[in-house]
XYZ file of C-alpha atoms in Angstrom:
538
model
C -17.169 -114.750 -9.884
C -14.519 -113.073 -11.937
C -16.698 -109.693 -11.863
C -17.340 -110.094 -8.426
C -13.200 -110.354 -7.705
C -12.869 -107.439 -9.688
C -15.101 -105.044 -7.970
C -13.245 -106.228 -4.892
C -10.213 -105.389 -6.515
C -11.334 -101.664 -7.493
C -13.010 -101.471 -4.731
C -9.517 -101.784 -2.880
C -7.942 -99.596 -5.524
C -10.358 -96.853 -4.989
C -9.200 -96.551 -1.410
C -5.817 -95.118 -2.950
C -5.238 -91.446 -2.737
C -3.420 -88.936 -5.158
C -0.945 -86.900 -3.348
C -2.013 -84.156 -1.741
C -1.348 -80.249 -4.268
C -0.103 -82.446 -6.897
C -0.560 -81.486 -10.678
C 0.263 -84.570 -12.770
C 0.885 -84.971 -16.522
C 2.829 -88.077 -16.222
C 3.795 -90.390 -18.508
C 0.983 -88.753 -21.290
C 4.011 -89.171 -24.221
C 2.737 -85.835 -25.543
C 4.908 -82.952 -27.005
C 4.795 -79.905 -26.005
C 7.319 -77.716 -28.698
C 5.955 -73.564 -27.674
C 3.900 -71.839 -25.161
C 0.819 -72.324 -27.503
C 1.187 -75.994 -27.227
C 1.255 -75.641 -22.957
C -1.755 -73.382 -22.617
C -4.247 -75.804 -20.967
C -1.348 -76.598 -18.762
C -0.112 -73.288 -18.078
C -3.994 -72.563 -17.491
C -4.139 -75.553 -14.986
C -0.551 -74.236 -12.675
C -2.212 -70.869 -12.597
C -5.707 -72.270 -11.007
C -4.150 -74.571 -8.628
C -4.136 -73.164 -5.100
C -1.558 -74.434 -3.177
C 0.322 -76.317 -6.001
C 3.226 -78.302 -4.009
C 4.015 -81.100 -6.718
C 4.265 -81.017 -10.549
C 5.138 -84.212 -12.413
C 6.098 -83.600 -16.207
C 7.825 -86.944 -16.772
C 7.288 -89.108 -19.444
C 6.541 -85.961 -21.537
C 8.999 -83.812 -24.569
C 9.336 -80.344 -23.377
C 11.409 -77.438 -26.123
C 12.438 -73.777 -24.688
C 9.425 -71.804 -25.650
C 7.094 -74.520 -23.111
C 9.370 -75.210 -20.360
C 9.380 -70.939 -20.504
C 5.876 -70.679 -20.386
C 5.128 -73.723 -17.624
C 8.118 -71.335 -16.113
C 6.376 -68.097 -15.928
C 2.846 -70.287 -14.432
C 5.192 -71.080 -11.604
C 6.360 -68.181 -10.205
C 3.416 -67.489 -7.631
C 3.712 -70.776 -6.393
C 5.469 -70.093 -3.153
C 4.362 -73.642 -1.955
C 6.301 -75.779 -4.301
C 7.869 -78.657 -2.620
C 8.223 -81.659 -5.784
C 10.170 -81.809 -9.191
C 9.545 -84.624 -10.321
C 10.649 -84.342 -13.963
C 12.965 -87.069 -15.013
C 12.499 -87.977 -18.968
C 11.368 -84.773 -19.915
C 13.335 -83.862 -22.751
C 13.734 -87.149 -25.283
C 14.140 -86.080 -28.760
C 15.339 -82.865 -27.748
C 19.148 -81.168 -29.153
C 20.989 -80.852 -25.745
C 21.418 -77.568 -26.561
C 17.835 -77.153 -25.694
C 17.991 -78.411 -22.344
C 20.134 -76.015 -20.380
C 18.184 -73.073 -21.119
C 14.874 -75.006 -20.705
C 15.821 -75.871 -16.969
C 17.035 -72.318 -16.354
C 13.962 -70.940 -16.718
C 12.305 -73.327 -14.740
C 14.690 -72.735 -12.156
C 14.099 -69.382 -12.167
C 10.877 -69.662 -11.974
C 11.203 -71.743 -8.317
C 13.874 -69.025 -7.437
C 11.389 -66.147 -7.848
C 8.501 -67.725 -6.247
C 9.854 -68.436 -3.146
C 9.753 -72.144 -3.037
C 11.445 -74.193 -0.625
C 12.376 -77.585 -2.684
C 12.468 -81.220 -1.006
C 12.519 -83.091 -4.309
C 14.275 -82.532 -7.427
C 14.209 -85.218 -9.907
C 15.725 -85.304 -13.082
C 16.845 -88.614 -13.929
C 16.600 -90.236 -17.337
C 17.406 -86.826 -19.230
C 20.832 -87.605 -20.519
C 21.847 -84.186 -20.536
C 25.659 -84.292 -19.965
C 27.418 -81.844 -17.839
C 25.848 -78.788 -19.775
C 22.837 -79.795 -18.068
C 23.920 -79.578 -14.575
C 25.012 -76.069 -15.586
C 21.201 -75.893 -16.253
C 20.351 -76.259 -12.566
C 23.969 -74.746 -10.993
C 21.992 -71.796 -10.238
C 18.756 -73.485 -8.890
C 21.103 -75.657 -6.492
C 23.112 -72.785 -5.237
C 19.776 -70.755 -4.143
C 17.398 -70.604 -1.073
C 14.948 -72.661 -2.769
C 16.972 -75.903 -2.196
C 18.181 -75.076 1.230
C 15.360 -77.693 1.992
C 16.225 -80.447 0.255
C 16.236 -83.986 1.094
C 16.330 -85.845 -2.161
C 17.974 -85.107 -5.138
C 17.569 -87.749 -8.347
C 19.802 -87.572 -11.082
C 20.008 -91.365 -12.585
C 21.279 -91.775 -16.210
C 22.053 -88.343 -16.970
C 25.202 -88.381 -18.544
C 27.007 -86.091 -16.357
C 30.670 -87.222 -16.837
C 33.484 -85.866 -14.427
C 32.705 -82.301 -15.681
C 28.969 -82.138 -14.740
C 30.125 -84.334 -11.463
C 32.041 -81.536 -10.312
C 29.572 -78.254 -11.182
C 27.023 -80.655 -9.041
C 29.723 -80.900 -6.024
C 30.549 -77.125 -6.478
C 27.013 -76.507 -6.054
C 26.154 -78.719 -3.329
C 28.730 -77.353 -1.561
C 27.651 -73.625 -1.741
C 24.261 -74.376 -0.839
C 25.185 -76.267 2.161
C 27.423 -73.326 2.828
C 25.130 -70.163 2.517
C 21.644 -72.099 4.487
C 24.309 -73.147 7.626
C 25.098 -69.713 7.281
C 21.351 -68.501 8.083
C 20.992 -71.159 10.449
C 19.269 -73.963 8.436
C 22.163 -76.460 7.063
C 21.509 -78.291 3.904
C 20.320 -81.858 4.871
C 19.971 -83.585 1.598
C 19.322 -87.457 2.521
C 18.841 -89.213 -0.916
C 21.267 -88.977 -3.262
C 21.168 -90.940 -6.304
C 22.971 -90.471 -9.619
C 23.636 -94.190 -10.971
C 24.896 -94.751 -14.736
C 26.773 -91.137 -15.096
C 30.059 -91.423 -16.018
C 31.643 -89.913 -12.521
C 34.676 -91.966 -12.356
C 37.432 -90.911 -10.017
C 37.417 -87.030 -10.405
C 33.800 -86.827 -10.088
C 32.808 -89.346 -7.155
C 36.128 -87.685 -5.637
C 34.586 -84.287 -5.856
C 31.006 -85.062 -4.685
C 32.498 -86.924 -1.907
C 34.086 -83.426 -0.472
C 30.294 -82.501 -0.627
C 28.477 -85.293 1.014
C 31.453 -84.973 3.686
C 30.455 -81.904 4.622
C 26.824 -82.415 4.793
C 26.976 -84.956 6.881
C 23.117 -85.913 6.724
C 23.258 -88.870 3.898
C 20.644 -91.796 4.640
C 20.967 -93.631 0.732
C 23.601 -93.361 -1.616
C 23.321 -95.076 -5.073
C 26.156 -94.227 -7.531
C 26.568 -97.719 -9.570
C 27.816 -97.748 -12.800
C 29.644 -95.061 -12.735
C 33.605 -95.953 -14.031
C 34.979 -95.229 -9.846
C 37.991 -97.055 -9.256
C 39.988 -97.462 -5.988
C 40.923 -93.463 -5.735
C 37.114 -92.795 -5.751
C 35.920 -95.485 -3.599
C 38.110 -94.333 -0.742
C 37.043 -90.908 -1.367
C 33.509 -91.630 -0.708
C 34.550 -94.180 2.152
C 35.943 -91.247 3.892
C 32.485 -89.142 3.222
C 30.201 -91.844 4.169
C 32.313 -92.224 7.401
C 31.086 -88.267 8.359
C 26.695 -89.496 7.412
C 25.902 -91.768 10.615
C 22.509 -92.142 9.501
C 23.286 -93.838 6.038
C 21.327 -96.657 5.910
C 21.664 -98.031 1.916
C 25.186 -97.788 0.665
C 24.725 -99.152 -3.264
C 27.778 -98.688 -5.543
C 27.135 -101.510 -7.860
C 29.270 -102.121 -10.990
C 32.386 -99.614 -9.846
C 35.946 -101.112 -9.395
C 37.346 -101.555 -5.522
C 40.132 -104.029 -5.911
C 41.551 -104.488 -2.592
C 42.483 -100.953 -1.536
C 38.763 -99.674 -2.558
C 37.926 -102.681 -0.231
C 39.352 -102.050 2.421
C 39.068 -98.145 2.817
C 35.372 -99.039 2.383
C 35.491 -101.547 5.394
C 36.718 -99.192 7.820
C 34.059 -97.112 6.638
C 31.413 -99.489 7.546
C 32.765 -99.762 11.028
C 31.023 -96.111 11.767
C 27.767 -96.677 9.975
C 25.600 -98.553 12.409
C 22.148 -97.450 10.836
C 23.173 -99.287 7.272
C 20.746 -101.464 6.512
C 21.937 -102.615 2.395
C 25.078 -102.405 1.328
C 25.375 -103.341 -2.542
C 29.317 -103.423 -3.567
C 28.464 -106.379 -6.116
C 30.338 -106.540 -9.006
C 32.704 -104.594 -7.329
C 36.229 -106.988 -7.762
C 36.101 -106.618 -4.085
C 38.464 -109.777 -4.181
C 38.767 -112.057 -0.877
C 41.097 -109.558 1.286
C 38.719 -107.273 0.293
C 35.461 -109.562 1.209
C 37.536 -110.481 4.508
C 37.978 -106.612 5.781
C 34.248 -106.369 4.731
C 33.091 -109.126 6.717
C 34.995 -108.163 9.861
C 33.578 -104.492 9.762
C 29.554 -106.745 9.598
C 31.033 -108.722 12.669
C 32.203 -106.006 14.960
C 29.128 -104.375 14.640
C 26.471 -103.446 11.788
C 23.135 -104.710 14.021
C 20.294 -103.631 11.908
C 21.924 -104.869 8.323
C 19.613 -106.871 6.173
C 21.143 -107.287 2.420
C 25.170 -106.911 1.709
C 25.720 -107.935 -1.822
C 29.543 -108.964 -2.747
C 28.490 -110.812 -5.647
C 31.344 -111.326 -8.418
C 33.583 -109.642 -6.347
C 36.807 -112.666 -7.391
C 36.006 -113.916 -3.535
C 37.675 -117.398 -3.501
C 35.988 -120.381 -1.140
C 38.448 -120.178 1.118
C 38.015 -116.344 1.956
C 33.861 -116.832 2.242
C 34.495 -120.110 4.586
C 36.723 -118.401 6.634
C 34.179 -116.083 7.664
C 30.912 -118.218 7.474
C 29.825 -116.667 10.683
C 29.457 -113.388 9.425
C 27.437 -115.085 6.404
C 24.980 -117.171 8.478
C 24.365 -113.833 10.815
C 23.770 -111.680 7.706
C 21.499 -113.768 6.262
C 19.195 -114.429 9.453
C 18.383 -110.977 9.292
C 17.568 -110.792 5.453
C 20.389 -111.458 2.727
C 23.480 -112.127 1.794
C 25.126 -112.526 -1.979
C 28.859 -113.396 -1.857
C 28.270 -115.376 -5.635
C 31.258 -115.981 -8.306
C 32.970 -117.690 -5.220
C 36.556 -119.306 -6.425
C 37.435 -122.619 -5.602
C 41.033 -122.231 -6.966
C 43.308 -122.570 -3.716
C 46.051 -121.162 -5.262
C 45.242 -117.948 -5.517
C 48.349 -116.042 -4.271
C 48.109 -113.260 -1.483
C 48.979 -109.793 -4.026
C 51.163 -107.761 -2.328
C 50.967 -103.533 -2.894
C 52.896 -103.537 -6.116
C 50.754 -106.257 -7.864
C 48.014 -104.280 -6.746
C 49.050 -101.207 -7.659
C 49.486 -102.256 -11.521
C 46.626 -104.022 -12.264
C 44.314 -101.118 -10.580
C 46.358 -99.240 -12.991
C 45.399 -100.850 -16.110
C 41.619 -100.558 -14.960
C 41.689 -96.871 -14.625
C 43.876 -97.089 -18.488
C 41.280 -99.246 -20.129
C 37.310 -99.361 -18.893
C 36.611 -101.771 -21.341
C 38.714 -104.336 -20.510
C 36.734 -107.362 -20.175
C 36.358 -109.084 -16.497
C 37.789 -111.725 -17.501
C 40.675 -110.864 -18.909
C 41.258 -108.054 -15.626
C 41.489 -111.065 -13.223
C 44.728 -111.885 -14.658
C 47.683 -112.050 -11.790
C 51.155 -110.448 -12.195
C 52.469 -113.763 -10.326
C 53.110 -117.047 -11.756
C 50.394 -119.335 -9.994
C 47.227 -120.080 -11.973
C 44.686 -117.151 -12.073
C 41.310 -116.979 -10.680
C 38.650 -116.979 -12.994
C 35.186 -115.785 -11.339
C 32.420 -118.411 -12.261
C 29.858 -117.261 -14.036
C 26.500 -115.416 -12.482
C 23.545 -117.810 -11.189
C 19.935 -117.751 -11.133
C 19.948 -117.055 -7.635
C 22.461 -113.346 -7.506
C 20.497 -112.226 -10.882
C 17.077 -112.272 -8.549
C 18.543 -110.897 -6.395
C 20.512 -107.548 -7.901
C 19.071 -108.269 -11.491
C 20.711 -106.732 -14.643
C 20.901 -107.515 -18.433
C 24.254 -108.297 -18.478
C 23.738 -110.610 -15.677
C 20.583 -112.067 -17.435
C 22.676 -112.598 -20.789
C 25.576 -113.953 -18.992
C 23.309 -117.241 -17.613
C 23.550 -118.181 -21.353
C 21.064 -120.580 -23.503
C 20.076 -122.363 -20.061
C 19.030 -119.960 -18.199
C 14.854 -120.261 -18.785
C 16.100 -124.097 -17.282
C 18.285 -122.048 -14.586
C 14.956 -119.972 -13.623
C 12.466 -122.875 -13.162
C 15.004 -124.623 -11.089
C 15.523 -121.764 -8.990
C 11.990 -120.352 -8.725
C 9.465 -121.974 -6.487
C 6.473 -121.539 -8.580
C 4.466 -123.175 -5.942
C 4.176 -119.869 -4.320
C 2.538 -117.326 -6.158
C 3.893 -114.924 -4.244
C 7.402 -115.594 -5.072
C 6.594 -116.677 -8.778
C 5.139 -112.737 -8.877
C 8.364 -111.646 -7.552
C 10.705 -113.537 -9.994
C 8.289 -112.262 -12.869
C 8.996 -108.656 -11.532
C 12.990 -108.856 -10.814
C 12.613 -110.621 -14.438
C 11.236 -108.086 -16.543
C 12.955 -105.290 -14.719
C 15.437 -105.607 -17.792
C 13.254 -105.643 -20.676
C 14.419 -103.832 -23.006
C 12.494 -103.369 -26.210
C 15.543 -101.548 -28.058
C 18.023 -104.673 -27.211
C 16.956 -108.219 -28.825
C 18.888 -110.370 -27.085
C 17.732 -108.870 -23.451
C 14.281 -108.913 -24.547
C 14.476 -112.152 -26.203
C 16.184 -113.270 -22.869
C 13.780 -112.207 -20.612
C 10.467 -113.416 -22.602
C 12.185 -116.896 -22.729
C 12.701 -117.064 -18.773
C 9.658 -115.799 -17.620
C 7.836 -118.406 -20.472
C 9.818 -120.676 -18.660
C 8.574 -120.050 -15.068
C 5.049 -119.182 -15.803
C 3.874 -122.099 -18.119
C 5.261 -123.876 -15.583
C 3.212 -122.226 -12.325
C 0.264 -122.133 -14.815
C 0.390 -125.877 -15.623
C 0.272 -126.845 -11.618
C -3.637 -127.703 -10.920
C -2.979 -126.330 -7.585
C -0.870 -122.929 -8.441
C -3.302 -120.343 -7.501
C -4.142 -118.117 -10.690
C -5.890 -115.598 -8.556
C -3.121 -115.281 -5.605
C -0.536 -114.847 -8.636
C -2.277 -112.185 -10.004
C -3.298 -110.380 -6.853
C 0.569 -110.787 -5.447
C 1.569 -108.998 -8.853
C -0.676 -106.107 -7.922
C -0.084 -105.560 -4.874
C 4.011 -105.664 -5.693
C 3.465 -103.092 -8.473
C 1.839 -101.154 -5.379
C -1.541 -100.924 -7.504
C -3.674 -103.072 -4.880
C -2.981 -102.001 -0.964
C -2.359 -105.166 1.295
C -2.780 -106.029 5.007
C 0.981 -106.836 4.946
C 3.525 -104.770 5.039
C 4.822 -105.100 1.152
C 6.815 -102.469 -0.374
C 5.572 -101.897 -3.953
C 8.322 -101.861 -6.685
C 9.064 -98.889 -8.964
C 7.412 -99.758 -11.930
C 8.860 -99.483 -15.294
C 8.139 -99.986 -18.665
C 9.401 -103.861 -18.854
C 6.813 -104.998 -16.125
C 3.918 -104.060 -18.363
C 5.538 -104.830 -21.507
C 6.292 -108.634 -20.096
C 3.014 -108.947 -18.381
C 1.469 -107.520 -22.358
C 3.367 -110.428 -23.719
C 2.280 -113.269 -21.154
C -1.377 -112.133 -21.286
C -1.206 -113.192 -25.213
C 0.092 -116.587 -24.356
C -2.051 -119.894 -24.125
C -0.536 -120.609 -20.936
C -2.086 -117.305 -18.861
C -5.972 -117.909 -17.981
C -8.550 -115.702 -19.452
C -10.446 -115.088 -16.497
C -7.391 -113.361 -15.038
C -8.007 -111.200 -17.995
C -10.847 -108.837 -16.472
C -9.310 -107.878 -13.094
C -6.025 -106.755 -15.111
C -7.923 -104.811 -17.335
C -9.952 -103.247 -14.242
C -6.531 -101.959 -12.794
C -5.200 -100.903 -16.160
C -8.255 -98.488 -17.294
C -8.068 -96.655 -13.198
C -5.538 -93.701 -13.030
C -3.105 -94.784 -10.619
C -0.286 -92.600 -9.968
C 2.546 -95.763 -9.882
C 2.066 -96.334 -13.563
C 1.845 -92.654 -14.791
C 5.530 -93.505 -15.540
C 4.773 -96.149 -17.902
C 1.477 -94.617 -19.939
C 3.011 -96.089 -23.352
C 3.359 -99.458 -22.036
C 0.328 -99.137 -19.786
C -1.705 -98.021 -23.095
C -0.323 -100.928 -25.234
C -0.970 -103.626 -22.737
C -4.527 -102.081 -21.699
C -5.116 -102.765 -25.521
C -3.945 -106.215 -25.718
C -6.453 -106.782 -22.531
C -9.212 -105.595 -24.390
C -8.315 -107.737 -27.118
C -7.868 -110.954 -25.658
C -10.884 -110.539 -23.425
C -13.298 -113.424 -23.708
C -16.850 -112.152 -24.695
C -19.469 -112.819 -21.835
């Protein structure tokens, strides 16, 4: 039965297709230090008629390859994808800049029109975005709709070169006749802070054609908030706002509230830990009311909202979360939590733009004499919903008891999704995360497993269909996979707990080339070798 279930499964798998003029050496782990070391691939660009997508990630590229992969590119008129995030790990920074010249140069020459550029995960400071200045200002990315540039250590410098050169693109293609309508922008975990989101908000302004926006993590206060409330006011179409982990206070709030009243296509709005505080949530709740119809998530979570404010507007809540979700979390049950008037305001936004690491606790403190509000710690509940490690270490020592309370491990299906949201934070570099995140999903799943009627089989399939390995006759949207997923699932397939004639149909998916875990080869190639391993001999 088990081999029968996994030629269904492959079967299904086999009905996948790679995307059309794509050349992919993703994920391989490989170095590649001088042109020598590229010549199969160099060999590979040249043959490929009609090459529209190269993916390099996952790979360690020096000047003397990236130059040669370079000079394979320049007859490729129809290049459309860049998808070349982690491409230069172990590299002196100094190397990157002129490594994504050339490349650059390359696209420039051949006449490409871009719609993808991604190069997230490169940590390249703002020397790097000098890199691509040139690319950005050209012809080739009149075109483009989606520009990636997560965890790339920009700062406020490299924030600003980006803006500059945003702005003269979308300047020179209006002026032939074909505006620059970039529509995914995302550039979480950079450094911006005010200056920075300030100066790409003058950019997206202009453009006008913004449908996602993700910029968490990035040190904005209230100056920078309102600045891109005001931008986001000019994209009608935007329809996922996510600014996670930046400080609003109450003027950030606010100026995003009225902001909200214009956007009528936004469908998730994630300002949670924000310190959107209860004006703040209020002004944000009346902009949902008066008219955001096709919403499904808006995450305030930890956001210093006291009970009062959320009650006050329970309407808005109950609406909000008919359609999909809503996450108000760390609500305050102190009643006397005084009204802060602009001055109050005014000084302790002050002291978060002095001092980022402040710690939330101590930045909830009031300049008046009634007792502060301290937010309650996170729950079970927010951390599935927007997870994070600090969120996950912040449950403390009960939180594998937090997670089988909260989980419904009944349902496969939702048990799969917990395990995913889960190990989403794995981290193999931080002990406590990964020790965290083992415990939990130990927890959960020697719990489903120990049901005589959890379904095994559904668990497993729901996990593969999530990961967008397995297609499904309902509409699922797969996950981006990373690393943790397989490095979780390599741990639970070694535990006594997980059945071994799940065992098979895992390996079955892990030995196919699938392009959703191309990202992950290390972690794909570790846990493919635990499979083999713990197989039971037939």
């Amino acid at each position: 039965m088990a081999t029968d279930a996994v030629a269904q499964l492959a079967d299904s798998l086999a009905k996948t297709q790679v995307t059309e003029g794509e050349l992919s050496y993703k994920g391989q782990g490989r170095k590649f230090d001088n042109a020598q070391s590229v010549e199969e691939m160099v060999k590979e660009i040249q043959e490929f008629k009609g090459l529209q997508a190269l993916r390099l990630e996952g790979n360690t590229y020096g000047v003397e390859a990236a130059q040669a992969i370079a000079k394979a590119l320049e007859t490729k008129s129809e290049f459309k994808y860049c998808y070349w995030s982690d491409m230069f790990t172990g590299r002196l920074r100094s190397e990157i800049p002129p490594a994504l010249n050339s490349l650059g140069a390359a696209l420039m020459t051949a006449g490409a029109r871009l719609t993808v550029l991604d190069l997230s995960d490169n940590a390249f400071g703002p020397d790097g975005v000098k890199g691509i200045e040139k690319l950005l200002k050209s012809t080739a990315c009149h075109t483009l709709q989606e520009l990636r540039l997560n965890n790339c250590g920009m700062g406020i410098g490299g924030g600003k070169i980006l803006a500059a050169a945003l702005t003269e693109c979308y300047k020179q293609s209006s002026a032939q006749g074909t505006p620059l309508g970039l529509k995914v922008f995302i550039a979480g975990r950079n450094r911006l802070e005010n200056d920075g989101a300030t100066a790409l908000a003058q950019a997206f302004q202009l453009m006008g054609s913004l449908e996602e926006v993700h910029v968490p993590q990035n040190g904005i206060n209230h100056p920078g908030v309102t600045a891109l409330a005001t931008a986001m006011q000019h994209n009608p179409q935007l329809r996922v706002l996510n600014l996670n982990d930046n400080t609003f206070t109450k003027k950030g709030a606010i100026a995003m509230a009225q902001a909200l009243k214009h956007l009528r296509s936004v469908q998730v709005i994630n300002f949670g830990d924000c310190l959107v505080r209860s004006e703040g949530a209020i002004a944000i709740a009346e902009a949902v009311t008066e008219g955001l119809p096709i919403l499904k998530e808006l995450n305030l979570s930890f956001g210093e909202i006291t009970g009062e404010a959320a009650l006050t507007h329970e309407n808005w809540i109950e609406n909000v979360a008919l359609a999909g979700s809503v996450f108000v979390g760390s609500v305050d049950d102190d009643e006397g939590e005084p009204e802060d008037d602009d001055e109050d305001d005014e000084e302790e936004e002050d002291d978060y733009e002095e001092d980022d690491d402040v710690e939330e606790e101590d930045s909830s403190v009031n300049q008046v004499s009634s007792p502060p509000s301290v937010p309650r710690p996170p729950d079970a509940a927010s951390f599935l919903c927007f997870p994070s490690p600090d969120k996950l270490l912040k449950l403390g020592t009960k939180r594998a008891l937090l997670f089988e309370q909260q989980v419904d491990v009944a349902d496969a299906g939702k048990t799969a999704e917990a395990f995913l949201k889960i190990s989403s934070v794995y981290n193999e570099e931080d002990e406590d995360v990964k020790s965290a995140v083992l415990d939990s999903i130990d927890a959960i799943l020697r719990k489903a497993f120990a049901s005589p009627s959890f379904q095994g089989y559904n668990f497993v399939s729901s996990l593969l269909v999530m990961l967008g390995l397995l297609k499904s006759e309902d509409k699922v949207k797969p996950v981006r996979v990373v690393p943790g997923h397989l490095q979780a699932l390599e741990y639970v397939v070694r535990q006594d707990y997980f059945p071994q004639d799940h065992i098979a149909v895992l390996e079955a998916f892990m030995s196919r080339h699938i392009q959703a875990l191309e990202s992950c080869s290390s972690a794909r190639n570790i846990l493919k070798s635990t499979l083999e391993q713990v197989r039971p001999e037939n």
